Each structure stands twice: as C-alpha cells, then as structure tokens.
Amino acid sequence: MVTRYTDDTHVGAQTTPDSHTKRALRWAGPALAFAGLGGSFTQTILIPIQGELPELLGASATSTAWAVTITLLVAAVFTPISGRFGDMFGKRRVSLILIAVLIIGSAVCALSNSVIPLIVGRGLQGVGVGVVAVGIAMVRDILPASRVGSTAAMVSATIGVGAALGLPISAFVAQHFDWHMLFWLSAAISIGTFALVAWALPTESPKTGGKVDWVGIVGMSAGLSGLLLCLSHGREWEWTSVRTMAVLGGSAAVLVLWVWHELRVRQPLVDVRVNTRRAVLLTNLASAAMGMAWFASQVAFPQLLQLPTAVGGVSLSLVEASLVLMPSGLAMLAMAPVAGRLERRSGPKPLLVAAAVLIAIAFCLALTMTMGQWTVLFINVLIGVGIGMGYAAMPTLILQSVPRSETGSANGVNTLMRAVGAAVGAAVVGAVLAIEPAPGAADNRQHVSAAFDETFLFGLVAALLCGLFAAFIPARGPAAVSGTEVPGPSSRGRRFPRSRLIRHRGTAYPTNSPSRTSL
C-alpha cells in the first residue's frame, strides 16, 4: 500500500477510521486532560497539613519542608526529559510509564510514617507531572488540525486547574480523615487515569528513536536543581550567604557547559537551536513571566485571606480561603474551549497579548481596591481567565514553530519555563511578604498593606513583561493556527511521484517527510 503524504497528515486521520481511531478522536482530549489534572493535583496536596508534618512525622520543619519542595523540583527537571523521551520512544508509552510512577509515588507516600519515605514518594510524584508536557505534544499526533489548539489548551490549563482545585479538596480531606487518605486519593485518581489513557489513546504515536543523551540529562538536572534550590531556599539560607552564592554560581557554570554540550551532540536532549528561534524563545520568556505573575497571586491571596482583620486580612480558615480561590481554577478550565475558538479566529499571538493585558488589569484592581473576600474572588477569577487564555495560546505557538520530532521536548522546555517563572515569583513574593510584626495594630496594618502593594506591583510588572514578549513574537495569522508546523508552502493534497517515495516495511513515505504516517 502506498501512503500519500501531506504536511497536515496526523496519526488517526485515516480515510476510513477504524474503531480504535474513532475512540482516540473522541476520548483523547478528555483522557489527556484528566492525566494532566492528576499530575498537577499532587503539587498542592500537602499544603493544608504542611504545618502539622513535623509533629505527624517526628521530624524538623526543615526536613518536612522538602516533602513539598522535592515535588516541584523533580517536576521542573523531569518535564523536558519526559518530553524528549516521548519524542524518542513514543508518547503513549512514556505517558503510561509516568502515570505508573505517579501511582507508585502516591502509594509510597500513603504507606509512609517517617520523613524519608515521604520525600522519596513525593519525588516520584514529581516525575509523574511530566505527563502534562507529553500530553500536549501527543495532541498534535492524534487529532485533526482544527482541534489541536483547543485540546492543547485544555491539557495545558490543567497545570493551573489541578493545583487550584487540589487545595480545597486536600484541605477537606485533611480536616475529616487521616492525612494518609490524601495519597490514597491521589493513587486512586492516577489508577483511573492510567486505565483511561491506555483505553482511549491509539497504539502508539510517531517516534524518532535514537540514543539517549545521558550527559545532557545529568548536566541539565544538576544545573536546574541548583538554580531551583536557590530560588526555593534562598531566604532560608540568606541570599548573600556563601552557600547560596556557591550553589548559584555552580549551577550557572553547569548550565553553560550543558548548553555547550547540547550544541555539539548529534542527538541532544534539548535542541538549543530550535529553542532559540525567535518565536520559541519569546514564547518561553512570556511563559516564565506569566508564571511569575500567576504565582504572585497564588502566594499572596491565600495569605491575605487568612490574615486577621486587625492587620488588614480577611480572617478566613484554610478551607474557607481555598473555596474563595477555587473559582479561579474553574475559570481556567472553562476558558480552554473558549480560548481555543478565539485562537482559531485571531491566532495565538493576539490571544497571549490579551491574556497578559487582562492579568495586568487584575493586578491594577488589586492595587486600587479594598481587598475583601469577594474582591479577592473577582480579581483572582480575572487572573484565572487570563492564565487560561495564555496557557491556551502557548502550546500552539510552540507546536507551530518546531519540527514534529521536537514537539515533546519543546513543550517540556516551555513547561519548565513556567516552573522557573513560578519559582522566581514564589521566591520574590515570599521575601516581600515575610513581614516582621511591628508594635501596634495600626503599624502592623500599614506594614501588611505596603507588603501586599509591592506584591501586586510585582505581579503587574510580570504581566506587562509577558505582554511585551508576546507582542514581538512573529505573527503567523489565523490561517497558521492549526497546531502543525508550517515549514514552507503548503502541500495539502499533493501526491508524490513514486520516484520520491521510500519504502519501510511495505509502506511508502515521501523522502522529505518530517514524520512517517501510515494510513
């Protein structure tokens, strides 16, 4: 059988779809979105009981803090690695492995009664978060071009939705059940996700094969780990201490050597040249800036809602504060299909610019309005809508700017940049909100108000930076918003002569084909 190839061909786009293909076309989006929710849910699962962990585990607060930090750290480091492995070995296979690791990590945490097993289990959960980047890349291989943008937006939005919904759910479970139930719940969600993904997705997506860049993996892991450790623990270590400076300097040196290695190896972990293309680089910078803005609100609003009214807070419990913040996550989820339609009509670049402007407006309102629980809810929903729009635009900007063989890796780097931006935002806002009590309630209120104003100003600047980076992304126009790479003039419907076809296991492919698609 001779395969006739066009640039818009994708796995699953058969002339006469079989039952497996029909199932994939119908269920791939929900399955991948559910996988993303399960992975991102783990990031906030321990926050409701973080203060109680030293007593529950018989360990110091410094040791138990690693149970939260290790998940974010491992997730940031392993996400681009997971994306690259998905390109090389098949995205379905890698997704199932990541979900299986998430299940094992959840079970280890659920069975732990001391700090070391809990940290190990939380690290394994961090590995599983990489399923989000792999899922976004898989969308391009499975679905028609008309559905790539909206589905990638939905999967991308789960990064925020899972974290936002995870907090109130975890707070409720921790308040009414033993804390181990948090992880049994995570394990149950992950088992359901594994079954759904295994059933819904096609046998396998295209894969490139090749050798694993172990030197690149070690170099990137070491460099990013040091950088993120400094951002997470810089205030505790003191920013100007010898330890902080040494780790930060060592990380920078390792990352420079890593880039040098990646530019010279034949099959790099991350294709630096692809990721420094103007469109990809500016999208990643915008992603980091949006991560900073988002985490400014994620750190500030929970504190503001729980502070006593005497110092300008709202005096809500953790569960009540979580319920006030939850609509923001629902807004992100609701915006995914809407943003997909807007993206098809206007293109991903205008959508990203509009998202940055909306987030900037929200922080302007936070700077000028009196902050009560309803005000926080309204402003946080605006930020959630903006984040949902931005996270909808970014995957398409990446997908249409990189080769098909690099989609997993490129989306992994984009997700990593969000994590780096979030870490920077958390570090800056955490330092600003480390308010020393002042004598007298009036003085306390003044100090608290100034600290939150500085936090909202930081969020505003980050949102404006995001909009600035987005404005300079090369425009492709609505016609290019298909979720597929547009390397040159379209070859839609063009038939290749036999002289330009190569054969592989009885199936013919065009000699210049960027991917092999068997019909």
mmCIF file of C-alpha atoms in Angstrom, residues 342-343 345-357 389-390 393 470-478:
data_model
loop_
_atom_site.group_PDB
_atom_site.id
_atom_site.type_symbol
_atom_site.label_atom_id
_atom_site.label_comp_id
_atom_site.label_asym_id
_atom_site.label_seq_id
_atom_site.Cartn_x
_atom_site.Cartn_y
_atom_site.Cartn_z
ATOM 1 C CA LEU A 342 -10.645 32.640 19.860
ATOM 2 C CA GLU A 343 -7.254 31.284 18.888
ATOM 3 C CA ARG A 345 -10.197 33.091 14.779
ATOM 4 C CA SER A 346 -7.428 35.564 15.654
ATOM 5 C CA GLY A 347 -4.287 33.469 16.152
ATOM 6 C CA PRO A 348 -2.377 32.528 19.324
ATOM 7 C CA LYS A 349 -0.248 35.679 19.468
ATOM 8 C CA PRO A 350 -3.144 38.161 19.953
ATOM 9 C CA LEU A 351 -4.665 35.756 22.470
ATOM 10 C CA LEU A 352 -1.456 35.720 24.536
ATOM 11 C CA VAL A 353 -1.189 39.526 24.417
ATOM 12 C CA ALA A 354 -4.839 39.845 25.518
ATOM 13 C CA ALA A 355 -4.207 37.377 28.358
ATOM 14 C CA ALA A 356 -1.277 39.453 29.631
ATOM 15 C CA VAL A 357 -3.338 42.645 29.451
ATOM 16 C CA MET A 389 -6.093 32.245 27.772
ATOM 17 C CA GLY A 390 -2.302 32.387 27.987
ATOM 18 C CA ALA A 393 -2.002 30.188 23.286
ATOM 19 C CA ALA A 470 4.254 38.238 23.284
ATOM 20 C CA ALA A 471 3.973 41.392 21.183
ATOM 21 C CA PHE A 472 7.310 40.637 19.497
ATOM 22 C CA ILE A 473 6.515 37.013 18.630
ATOM 23 C CA PRO A 474 6.474 36.728 14.813
ATOM 24 C CA ALA A 475 2.872 36.752 13.623
ATOM 25 C CA ARG A 476 1.614 33.754 11.683
ATOM 26 C CA GLY A 477 -2.021 34.815 11.260
ATOM 27 C CA PRO A 478 -5.183 32.778 11.867
#
